[in-house]
XYZ file of C-alpha atoms in Angstrom:
717
model
C -21.012 -24.096 22.205
C -17.314 -24.787 23.640
C -15.260 -27.890 22.340
C -13.241 -29.711 25.251
C -9.596 -30.315 23.857
C -6.364 -30.930 24.759
C -5.099 -28.058 22.882
C -4.387 -24.643 24.754
C -7.616 -22.955 23.333
C -11.198 -24.350 24.218
C -12.861 -22.610 20.421
C -16.287 -22.353 20.724
C -17.909 -24.106 17.604
C -19.271 -21.991 14.671
C -22.288 -22.682 12.788
C -22.728 -23.957 9.293
C -24.943 -23.765 6.588
C -26.124 -25.393 3.413
C -25.163 -22.281 1.324
C -23.335 -24.698 -1.932
C -22.233 -22.033 -4.822
C -21.920 -23.235 -8.507
C -18.855 -23.215 -10.879
C -19.712 -24.208 -13.973
C -20.338 -27.448 -13.530
C -18.612 -28.011 -10.155
C -20.349 -27.620 -6.452
C -18.475 -25.662 -3.507
C -19.872 -25.849 -0.120
C -19.562 -22.306 1.578
C -20.730 -22.905 5.473
C -19.326 -19.653 7.068
C -21.033 -17.767 3.852
C -23.115 -16.005 6.939
C -20.522 -14.733 8.259
C -20.443 -11.871 5.175
C -23.174 -10.147 6.537
C -21.524 -8.152 9.422
C -24.825 -6.392 10.398
C -26.828 -9.563 11.221
C -26.980 -9.545 14.821
C -25.537 -13.555 14.847
C -21.659 -11.986 13.157
C -22.110 -9.253 15.651
C -22.266 -11.723 18.995
C -19.460 -14.518 16.946
C -16.948 -11.727 16.142
C -17.121 -10.381 20.459
C -16.554 -14.206 21.273
C -13.626 -14.566 18.930
C -12.365 -11.029 20.661
C -13.153 -12.610 23.887
C -11.589 -16.046 23.119
C -8.503 -13.866 21.520
C -8.269 -11.598 24.509
C -8.088 -14.424 27.415
C -5.109 -15.817 25.077
C -3.433 -13.127 24.601
C -3.742 -11.949 28.739
C -1.033 -14.857 29.644
C 1.215 -12.767 27.434
C 4.694 -13.153 29.706
C 6.370 -10.212 27.525
C 3.204 -7.839 26.143
C 3.794 -5.295 28.841
C 7.954 -4.421 27.796
C 7.326 -5.071 24.488
C 4.563 -2.241 24.093
C 6.480 -0.053 26.287
C 9.946 -0.527 24.595
C 8.153 0.220 20.708
C 6.913 3.110 22.193
C 9.885 3.996 23.786
C 11.152 3.039 20.142
C 8.820 4.754 18.016
C 9.302 8.369 19.726
C 11.134 10.561 18.025
C 10.244 13.516 15.313
C 9.831 11.874 12.040
C 9.575 14.266 8.541
C 7.715 14.191 5.816
C 9.949 16.406 2.661
C 8.920 19.901 2.024
C 7.338 20.597 -0.433
C 6.502 24.501 -1.635
C 2.975 26.041 -2.994
C 2.640 29.754 -3.570
C 4.976 31.797 -1.755
C 4.807 29.307 1.677
C 6.889 25.983 2.305
C 4.726 22.513 3.716
C 6.047 19.935 5.315
C 4.637 16.969 7.849
C 5.369 15.693 11.277
C 4.633 13.710 13.396
C 6.773 14.790 17.283
C 7.019 10.861 17.868
C 3.540 9.360 19.636
C 0.998 11.946 18.001
C -2.092 9.771 16.437
C -1.770 11.942 12.879
C 1.494 13.432 11.584
C 0.491 17.215 11.389
C 1.120 19.556 7.913
C 3.448 22.412 9.005
C 4.150 25.691 6.744
C 6.769 28.110 6.904
C 7.433 31.004 4.890
C 10.952 29.859 3.836
C 13.595 26.614 4.412
C 14.924 28.549 7.807
C 12.264 30.455 9.638
C 10.065 28.970 11.974
C 7.343 26.490 10.954
C 3.686 26.787 12.340
C 0.831 23.799 12.288
C -1.138 24.577 9.347
C -3.375 21.502 9.448
C -4.162 18.467 12.515
C -5.630 15.924 11.975
C -5.613 15.173 15.878
C -8.260 17.977 16.867
C -10.995 15.791 14.831
C -11.022 12.711 16.984
C -10.319 11.863 20.721
C -9.266 8.642 19.331
C -7.254 9.524 16.580
C -9.181 7.538 13.782
C -9.552 10.404 11.821
C -6.509 10.863 9.000
C -5.817 12.845 6.159
C -5.774 11.114 3.193
C -5.502 13.303 -0.286
C -4.007 16.902 -0.451
C -3.995 19.081 -2.679
C -2.841 23.242 -3.227
C -3.907 25.619 -6.258
C -1.649 26.619 -8.709
C -0.994 30.008 -7.004
C -1.410 28.565 -3.770
C -3.824 30.690 -2.192
C -6.801 27.427 -1.949
C -6.395 23.552 -0.771
C -8.252 20.819 -1.114
C -7.842 17.648 0.717
C -9.574 14.451 2.220
C -10.850 13.071 5.475
C -11.005 9.572 5.998
C -12.325 7.865 9.586
C -11.164 4.903 11.126
C -9.571 3.798 8.113
C -12.348 3.136 5.745
C -11.129 3.993 1.970
C -13.764 6.300 1.877
C -12.800 9.673 2.258
C -14.798 13.271 1.744
C -13.227 16.210 -0.072
C -12.768 19.911 2.388
C -11.592 23.031 0.810
C -10.019 26.260 2.549
C -7.707 28.984 2.048
C -4.480 28.970 2.954
C -4.647 32.578 4.389
C -7.768 32.497 7.050
C -7.702 36.518 6.202
C -8.353 35.650 2.439
C -11.476 37.366 0.609
C -12.506 33.720 0.053
C -12.422 32.014 3.149
C -15.925 32.593 4.087
C -17.185 31.573 0.753
C -15.043 28.028 0.566
C -15.553 25.374 3.345
C -18.139 22.338 1.234
C -17.549 18.656 1.497
C -17.585 16.332 -1.583
C -18.610 12.934 -0.426
C -18.063 9.350 -2.338
C -14.451 9.321 -2.800
C -12.726 6.525 -3.221
C -8.891 5.989 -4.997
C -9.603 9.430 -6.485
C -6.575 12.057 -6.848
C -7.389 16.182 -6.936
C -6.597 17.873 -9.913
C -6.583 22.121 -9.991
C -7.419 24.080 -13.330
C -4.626 27.074 -13.604
C -7.422 29.590 -13.006
C -7.699 28.290 -9.183
C -11.395 28.069 -9.373
C -11.702 24.427 -8.895
C -10.679 20.687 -9.815
C -10.696 17.324 -11.513
C -11.442 14.432 -8.813
C -12.980 11.090 -9.512
C -15.876 9.681 -7.293
C -18.433 6.731 -6.797
C -22.471 7.270 -6.754
C -23.162 8.074 -3.410
C -23.867 4.265 -1.328
C -25.628 4.074 2.044
C -24.217 5.616 4.148
C -24.793 3.165 7.043
C -22.575 0.803 4.555
C -19.181 3.318 4.553
C -16.758 1.306 6.225
C -18.316 -1.856 6.426
C -19.882 -2.072 3.417
C -19.677 -5.483 1.501
C -20.991 -4.946 -2.523
C -18.657 -4.379 -5.490
C -18.157 -0.948 -7.042
C -19.456 0.218 -9.743
C -19.703 3.449 -12.283
C -16.514 5.602 -11.320
C -16.496 9.087 -12.723
C -14.874 11.906 -13.391
C -16.215 15.937 -12.290
C -15.057 19.322 -12.173
C -15.797 21.263 -8.715
C -15.990 25.155 -8.737
C -15.143 26.422 -5.056
C -17.282 27.522 -3.409
C -20.283 25.528 -5.018
C -22.430 22.404 -2.767
C -20.918 18.923 -5.134
C -24.770 18.626 -6.327
C -23.478 21.376 -9.147
C -20.495 19.258 -10.066
C -19.776 19.280 -13.578
C -19.880 15.325 -15.265
C -16.458 15.303 -17.286
C -16.196 11.674 -18.039
C -17.831 8.366 -17.485
C -18.487 5.128 -19.123
C -21.221 3.887 -18.707
C -20.804 1.050 -20.805
C -17.945 -0.541 -18.389
C -18.796 0.595 -15.149
C -16.005 -1.460 -13.265
C -13.554 0.897 -15.266
C -11.524 3.556 -12.362
C -10.226 6.623 -13.669
C -8.633 9.515 -13.212
C -7.940 13.277 -14.131
C -5.218 15.120 -14.285
C -3.915 18.824 -15.235
C -1.073 18.845 -17.640
C 2.278 21.034 -16.262
C 1.181 23.831 -18.766
C -2.026 24.203 -17.576
C -3.796 23.580 -20.962
C -4.315 19.740 -21.769
C -6.770 17.432 -19.150
C -4.801 13.834 -19.277
C -7.746 10.885 -18.859
C -5.752 7.834 -16.881
C -8.584 4.925 -17.342
C -7.459 1.206 -15.919
C -9.989 -1.608 -15.275
C -7.612 -3.440 -12.934
C -4.634 -3.731 -11.084
C -2.228 -4.340 -13.783
C 0.131 -2.278 -14.807
C -1.867 -1.211 -18.449
C -4.472 1.838 -19.160
C -6.151 3.308 -21.457
C -5.182 7.212 -21.853
C -7.352 10.486 -23.362
C -7.087 13.688 -23.091
C -9.109 16.964 -23.790
C -7.958 20.560 -24.762
C -8.424 23.260 -21.583
C -7.650 26.275 -23.362
C -11.477 27.339 -23.253
C -12.358 25.120 -20.462
C -16.061 26.296 -19.635
C -17.794 23.390 -16.964
C -21.063 26.017 -17.484
C -21.116 24.917 -20.663
C -20.637 21.232 -19.993
C -23.566 19.459 -21.193
C -24.990 15.777 -19.901
C -22.192 13.607 -21.558
C -19.181 15.602 -20.380
C -16.064 16.901 -22.062
C -15.032 15.970 -25.584
C -12.056 13.807 -25.273
C -9.299 12.622 -27.979
C -8.319 8.510 -27.576
C -4.700 8.855 -27.609
C -4.606 4.670 -26.381
C -7.519 2.996 -26.787
C -6.439 -0.612 -26.084
C -5.329 -2.126 -21.962
C -2.373 -2.968 -24.168
C 0.342 -1.260 -21.941
C 0.896 1.588 -18.663
C 1.626 4.927 -19.796
C 2.078 7.397 -16.936
C 2.680 11.352 -17.994
C 5.064 13.051 -16.296
C 5.111 16.455 -17.896
C 5.160 18.224 -21.684
C 6.455 21.064 -23.742
C 3.390 22.325 -25.329
C 1.718 19.259 -27.772
C 5.145 17.366 -27.181
C 3.568 14.768 -24.433
C 6.709 12.753 -22.098
C 5.341 8.905 -20.790
C 6.566 6.263 -18.385
C 5.819 3.382 -20.458
C 6.211 -0.471 -20.407
C 4.706 -0.475 -23.942
C 7.310 -3.310 -25.422
C 9.083 -2.373 -22.552
C 9.206 -4.917 -19.341
C 11.816 -2.592 -17.201
C 10.187 0.359 -18.578
C 11.577 3.432 -20.725
C 10.625 7.203 -20.944
C 8.624 7.837 -24.885
C 7.691 11.074 -26.445
C 4.613 11.878 -27.968
C 3.220 14.396 -30.268
C -0.186 15.307 -29.642
C -0.703 17.453 -32.811
C 1.303 13.680 -34.787
C -0.174 10.951 -32.845
C 0.768 8.393 -35.168
C 2.591 5.822 -33.194
C 5.427 5.728 -35.874
C 6.295 9.277 -34.749
C 6.549 7.540 -30.528
C 10.008 7.921 -29.580
C 12.211 6.866 -27.036
C 13.851 9.381 -24.258
C 15.448 7.123 -22.164
C 15.267 3.277 -23.468
C 14.658 0.863 -21.460
C 17.848 -0.528 -19.003
C 19.245 -3.286 -19.852
C 18.667 -4.534 -16.032
C 17.383 -1.688 -13.879
C 13.483 -1.330 -13.777
C 12.486 2.438 -14.126
C 10.094 3.087 -10.718
C 9.395 6.476 -10.563
C 10.206 9.748 -13.356
C 9.758 13.341 -11.803
C 10.233 16.573 -14.337
C 11.808 19.238 -12.291
C 13.758 22.544 -13.221
C 11.123 23.060 -16.390
C 13.472 20.393 -18.887
C 15.009 18.036 -16.573
C 13.601 14.812 -15.359
C 14.715 12.855 -11.886
C 14.505 9.214 -12.909
C 14.955 6.855 -9.723
C 15.547 3.418 -10.454
C 15.546 0.120 -9.261
C 18.488 -2.118 -8.907
C 18.579 -5.355 -7.327
C 15.930 -4.244 -4.971
C 17.091 -1.405 -4.072
C 17.049 2.252 -5.461
C 19.769 4.446 -7.830
C 18.772 7.928 -8.564
C 20.024 10.033 -11.560
C 19.322 13.125 -13.385
C 18.759 13.577 -17.082
C 17.333 16.238 -19.318
C 14.106 15.569 -21.794
C 17.010 14.831 -24.297
C 17.602 11.953 -22.598
C 20.959 13.167 -21.523
C 22.291 11.423 -17.829
C 23.354 14.704 -16.533
C 23.823 13.739 -12.764
C 23.732 10.570 -10.784
C 22.972 10.571 -7.113
C 25.035 8.201 -4.871
C 23.018 6.346 -2.076
C 24.472 5.841 1.813
C 24.251 2.228 1.923
C 21.749 -0.504 0.858
C 18.054 1.167 0.948
C 15.602 3.033 -1.226
C 14.446 6.438 -1.995
C 11.412 6.551 0.464
C 10.235 9.817 -0.970
C 10.723 12.669 -3.215
C 9.316 16.474 -3.414
C 9.439 18.084 -6.184
C 7.536 20.267 -9.264
C 8.315 20.911 -12.497
C 8.580 24.623 -12.761
C 10.787 24.573 -9.198
C 14.750 25.094 -9.052
C 14.939 22.607 -6.264
C 13.983 19.222 -5.262
C 13.725 17.257 -1.746
C 13.784 13.227 -1.771
C 14.392 10.776 1.740
C 16.549 8.001 1.581
C 16.019 4.911 4.220
C 17.374 1.495 4.928
C 16.421 -1.219 7.067
C 18.209 0.025 9.756
C 17.863 4.118 9.099
C 15.323 6.338 9.508
C 14.779 8.403 6.817
C 17.531 10.918 5.583
C 15.595 13.797 4.168
C 18.120 15.781 0.732
C 17.256 18.976 -0.712
C 19.517 19.797 -4.456
C 18.928 23.110 -5.591
C 19.501 24.123 -9.368
C 22.520 26.454 -10.002
C 23.624 28.754 -12.636
C 26.750 27.547 -12.993
C 24.824 24.012 -14.043
C 27.022 22.007 -10.740
C 23.776 22.412 -8.402
C 24.302 22.040 -4.732
C 23.152 18.663 -3.350
C 22.821 19.115 0.859
C 21.309 17.070 3.892
C 18.168 18.698 4.504
C 17.257 16.854 7.786
C 18.132 13.661 9.350
C 16.369 12.217 11.835
C 16.747 11.780 15.474
C 17.290 8.632 16.959
C 17.427 7.285 20.243
C 17.892 3.484 21.940
C 19.133 1.763 19.212
C 22.906 1.407 17.607
C 22.537 0.992 13.901
C 26.198 0.132 14.242
C 25.881 -3.196 15.950
C 23.680 -4.399 13.162
C 24.138 -5.497 9.639
C 21.890 -5.845 6.849
C 22.751 -9.324 3.953
C 21.588 -9.175 0.705
C 21.302 -12.878 -0.882
C 20.169 -14.809 -3.395
C 19.209 -18.123 -2.873
C 17.174 -20.913 -5.432
C 13.121 -21.409 -5.753
C 11.756 -24.644 -6.738
C 12.176 -24.002 -10.959
C 15.581 -22.624 -10.169
C 15.097 -19.097 -10.308
C 17.148 -16.627 -8.117
C 15.275 -14.424 -5.487
C 16.441 -11.512 -3.417
C 16.025 -12.015 -0.364
C 17.368 -9.428 2.715
C 18.364 -10.820 5.908
C 18.960 -8.117 9.105
C 20.574 -9.204 12.327
C 22.934 -7.857 15.203
C 26.846 -8.106 13.535
C 27.235 -10.569 16.578
C 24.239 -13.343 15.685
C 25.890 -16.808 15.606
C 24.834 -19.436 13.068
C 23.435 -22.177 15.562
C 20.080 -23.227 13.765
C 17.894 -22.018 16.321
C 17.397 -17.905 15.736
C 13.936 -16.489 16.112
C 13.429 -15.429 12.587
C 11.016 -13.335 10.969
C 9.811 -13.762 6.962
C 8.109 -11.391 5.547
C 7.296 -11.711 1.515
C 3.943 -10.496 -0.220
C 4.374 -10.677 -4.221
C 1.773 -9.164 -5.908
C 0.823 -6.280 -8.219
C 3.698 -5.441 -9.175
C 4.746 -4.401 -5.564
C 8.498 -4.234 -5.174
C 9.203 -4.681 -1.194
C 12.418 -2.418 -0.965
C 14.320 -1.641 2.276
C 12.586 0.510 4.946
C 13.026 1.707 8.290
C 10.637 0.977 11.233
C 11.176 1.428 14.980
C 8.447 -0.977 15.656
C 10.990 -4.039 14.614
C 13.622 -2.964 16.130
C 12.543 -4.403 19.616
C 12.803 -7.802 17.921
C 16.117 -7.357 16.598
C 17.445 -5.924 19.724
C 15.462 -7.768 22.395
C 14.761 -10.766 21.488
C 18.220 -11.323 18.883
C 15.666 -12.072 16.078
C 16.281 -12.112 12.454
C 14.140 -9.780 10.319
C 14.267 -11.307 6.770
C 12.306 -9.830 3.159
C 12.220 -12.374 0.354
C 11.360 -10.269 -2.972
C 9.649 -13.263 -4.277
C 7.927 -13.567 -7.806
C 4.846 -11.055 -7.907
C 5.978 -7.971 -6.814
C 8.181 -5.591 -9.696
C 11.560 -5.361 -8.052
C 12.709 -7.418 -11.392
C 9.690 -5.129 -13.608
C 6.492 -6.732 -15.186
C 8.244 -9.822 -16.597
C 9.073 -11.082 -12.579
C 5.514 -9.662 -11.337
C 3.391 -12.153 -14.302
C 5.470 -14.447 -13.346
C 3.660 -14.661 -9.924
C -0.127 -14.730 -11.054
C -2.850 -16.199 -12.006
C -2.636 -19.844 -13.150
C 1.297 -18.660 -12.299
C 0.635 -17.951 -8.513
C 1.549 -20.596 -7.112
C 5.155 -19.655 -7.759
C 5.035 -16.965 -4.765
C 4.211 -19.354 -2.445
C 7.443 -21.793 -3.713
C 9.267 -18.746 -3.550
C 8.696 -18.134 0.132
C 9.096 -21.945 1.098
C 12.170 -21.759 -0.831
C 13.376 -18.940 1.461
C 12.658 -20.978 4.858
C 14.084 -23.056 3.737
C 17.559 -21.268 2.359
C 17.316 -19.919 5.959
C 17.294 -23.045 7.681
C 19.647 -24.984 5.712
C 22.589 -22.436 6.032
C 22.077 -22.565 9.649
C 19.965 -18.863 10.934
C 17.478 -21.005 11.994
C 14.687 -23.835 12.278
C 11.048 -24.889 11.561
C 9.866 -23.431 15.176
C 11.715 -20.575 14.923
C 10.447 -19.070 11.609
C 7.257 -16.698 12.300
C 5.854 -16.190 8.648
C 4.306 -12.366 7.966
C 2.052 -10.854 5.303
C -0.674 -8.461 4.777
C -3.365 -8.301 2.380
C -2.141 -9.701 -1.157
C 0.531 -11.231 1.738
C -2.267 -12.388 4.079
C -3.403 -14.561 1.499
C 0.460 -15.550 1.125
C 1.363 -16.370 4.640
C -2.284 -18.550 4.853
C -1.620 -20.449 1.698
C 1.880 -21.371 3.017
C 1.114 -22.736 6.267
C -2.218 -24.985 4.311
C 0.603 -25.640 2.076
C 3.860 -26.628 4.117
C 2.560 -27.057 8.116
C 5.629 -28.148 8.736
C 8.278 -25.213 7.522
C 6.652 -22.995 10.754
C 6.193 -21.785 13.405
C 4.286 -19.135 13.610
C 1.782 -17.818 10.749
C 0.631 -14.472 11.056
C -1.424 -13.399 8.251
C -2.551 -9.720 8.296
C -5.767 -8.173 6.694
C -5.211 -11.440 3.544
C -7.407 -12.309 0.463
C -8.637 -15.643 1.535
C -11.593 -16.620 -0.117
C -10.318 -16.802 -3.722
C -13.875 -18.279 -5.139
C -15.406 -15.114 -3.937
C -12.677 -12.448 -3.690
C -14.003 -10.567 -6.738
C -17.850 -10.351 -5.779
C -17.019 -7.422 -2.644
C -15.798 -4.421 -2.685
C -13.562 -2.908 -4.630
C -12.340 -7.062 -5.618
C -12.788 -7.356 -9.295
C -9.755 -5.054 -9.570
C -7.321 -7.873 -8.434
C -8.636 -10.697 -10.988
C -5.687 -9.615 -13.224
C -3.272 -10.489 -10.415
C -6.188 -13.811 -9.571
C -8.095 -14.355 -12.159
C -11.687 -15.471 -11.590
C -13.894 -18.288 -10.587
C -16.368 -17.428 -13.215
C -13.697 -18.606 -15.840
C -13.186 -22.416 -15.394
C -9.625 -22.096 -16.566
C -9.408 -20.117 -13.861
C -11.514 -21.603 -11.462
C -9.805 -24.715 -11.618
C -5.342 -23.219 -9.970
C -7.396 -20.927 -7.873
C -9.553 -23.567 -6.234
C -6.365 -25.157 -5.280
C -4.790 -22.956 -2.810
C -7.731 -20.794 -1.644
C -7.002 -20.372 1.946
C -10.764 -21.407 3.150
C -11.172 -24.500 0.640
C -7.483 -25.830 1.545
C -7.551 -26.113 5.567
C -6.155 -29.489 5.934
C -7.459 -32.022 8.516
C -4.622 -34.834 9.964
C -2.114 -32.430 9.869
C -0.603 -30.075 13.071
C -0.598 -26.700 12.224
C 1.825 -23.862 13.301
C 0.497 -21.177 15.768
C -1.727 -19.013 13.130
C -2.713 -15.303 14.030
C -5.312 -13.728 11.532
C -5.258 -10.029 11.838
C -8.140 -8.043 10.427
C -10.224 -5.157 11.278
C -13.941 -3.740 11.276
C -14.206 -0.668 8.987
C -11.619 -2.774 6.026
C -13.650 -1.814 2.807
C -10.216 -3.209 0.543
C -10.155 -6.683 1.623
C -13.801 -7.516 3.811
C -12.792 -9.007 7.086
C -15.242 -11.513 6.210
C -11.712 -13.075 4.352
C -10.763 -13.857 7.521
C -13.675 -14.258 9.342
C -14.731 -17.335 7.271
C -10.739 -18.921 7.500
C -10.589 -18.874 10.977
C -14.276 -20.293 11.319
C -12.271 -23.181 9.056
C -9.280 -23.326 11.074
C -10.941 -24.133 14.568
C -13.546 -26.081 13.192
C -11.632 -28.212 11.521
C -8.399 -28.018 13.383
C -9.406 -26.960 17.099
C -11.188 -30.035 18.221
C -8.401 -32.404 17.562
C -5.950 -33.278 20.114
C -2.793 -33.031 17.859
C -3.570 -29.035 17.133
C -1.878 -27.819 20.145
C -1.066 -24.749 18.683
C -3.541 -21.992 18.967
C -5.826 -20.741 15.955
C -7.125 -17.236 16.863
C -8.199 -13.501 15.296
C -7.175 -10.506 16.302
C -10.213 -8.000 15.198
C -9.492 -3.866 15.369
C -12.289 -1.839 15.712
C -12.166 1.229 13.813
C -9.319 0.822 12.208
C -9.236 -0.708 8.022
C -6.957 -1.539 6.003
C -3.503 -0.046 7.510
C -3.575 3.744 5.974
C -4.178 5.823 8.528
C -4.075 3.919 11.609
C -3.445 5.912 14.346
C -0.088 5.539 16.284
C -1.545 4.002 19.454
C -3.490 1.369 16.992
C -0.195 0.608 15.115
C 2.046 -0.323 19.116
C -0.734 -2.021 20.270
C -0.822 -3.713 17.420
C 2.297 -4.683 16.649
C 2.857 -5.197 20.552
C 0.216 -7.730 20.923
C 1.437 -9.747 17.431
C 4.758 -9.483 18.521
C 3.871 -10.854 22.080
C 1.793 -14.156 20.195
C 5.274 -14.831 18.443
C 7.529 -14.496 21.294
C 5.205 -16.628 23.265
C 5.014 -19.633 20.927
C 8.530 -19.730 20.252
C 9.295 -19.480 23.855
C 11.420 -16.691 24.018
C 13.276 -14.535 26.365
C 13.520 -10.922 26.326
C 16.932 -9.271 27.276
C 17.251 -5.793 27.856
């Protein structure tokens, strides 16, 4: 039934159940437990009621049509990925502007006419089938690729020949199922590849199931055969929650097996010889491995090898990361040697071998990227000048190629692709390969600032602030404040045509706070925002808002905070803790039930960042900030919009369902709660990856229209 209120919205009451969970000697009510079943008739009716409620409210937005039209105009420009050479051809991805999915093109050389190689837009009318994985065989004759439906993390792999007239063209095309968080790595004989998958699940749960996943294992697939004949390579039945991947070394002689127990940057490292690899001779126990690293103490990411000499990027005794060399024939730790030592201030974020014995190294310096070229002895050969405060969005390079591509982007400039060609004289040639042509926006009218503000404990936190050069700091500018703060992920400058409508048509400010928990300053920065220190993340974000207010950029009523996934948790926790500091809170696909997240889908992997309520010590800090358990009665909340999707099988929509039910039931009927508390539920979409362009524009139009409506903003052409 509906509850009459003096607020803008009349909410329906969400039924409470008598579910109580026990954590040690503590009992915690879980009144919206029934919403965890996505297939129940009651949950589905509840979802439809919420969609109806939100749609009715959204219908009153004054500027929605203008926003959608403007976003469509801004988004409509050609977008390119870096080229990569496979065999005797180049491939690249391109979106003409408004295509739902990127199309893969091929060409004989960099100047010849490109032809469509694969177009996922032809696979579904609504663009909800997306390309997730892509890997070509060593010869470039075969292509294995992964497809996902409706945004689910589940993929299936298929194989095809690059040349449709290849003798094997009608012999491949098999389908490999139940793949999630796995890669594809071909043996150099071009006969097959290694990949990882889970055991078969219930077909009806694909994309919407909430059960925790187990027994991720590595397999070998020989092309042209059914998946049922795939050979088990490696599994850890004694540790069913571990996740793994198998990768072939650059020379094709070794299989590297990397095993993770969580999202923490630590892994086990095993290897096996592929010199006489015969999958038909493998028994049920898989391949024989050598355990190089058998404790979860550090991260080891293989870069390249020269025979038995292997090069790794690692954080072993190096929270900012370094590059080391290990001889597999002489693997004692005292023989490990540093190649590029840890920097005194910069984070070594990415390494790729190129030109056989060169290392292309990307560093993060105060959240922006530095790109350099070294040799395998660790000698610096060249620095690549970046055109401003920005980041290297992608790198396309192979160890045996004498060229590479990289793209650079910033808050105000779409990706420019650069091409570097190694030359005989050793000088090399760098050229601009492709510049994005962008219309309807002049970046010269805008500026990107970087400031460093103090958090509650005095730690200096970097923040980017983007706005018109003509902005007047009158304390009244509408401000979009974004944050993430988790999982060692760095939020660096990147271009989004979507946000330009906010900057140009609402004269808004776009700010990104690089709070602790991320990877902006290495592993110590990451750990300072995890587990019992998670409150640092929220304090950093509160301090960002306070800085913007104190320095006359804006005021609390004009601050809209945004974040997705772990950032959705950030927004919800901050709204609970400091509702008076924000005017609007938009939390996308957030982790909201911190006592039970580890019991759903892949959530057990996140305990390295969050902790786990099964542990009494962790329970004590989790219960203090878990959004579902900390909705405050008696205090007016800002306008809140949660967004989620029915096929999000990474952060299940049940998190957002339970939080919005708590917000509406606790605050919705109170006279003081004038601001809306709503949820936007997208159908046939997931956590974000693979979302078609049409849905991206539609969702962001809704979000920006919501923010503009709640702030009472005027549209300016």
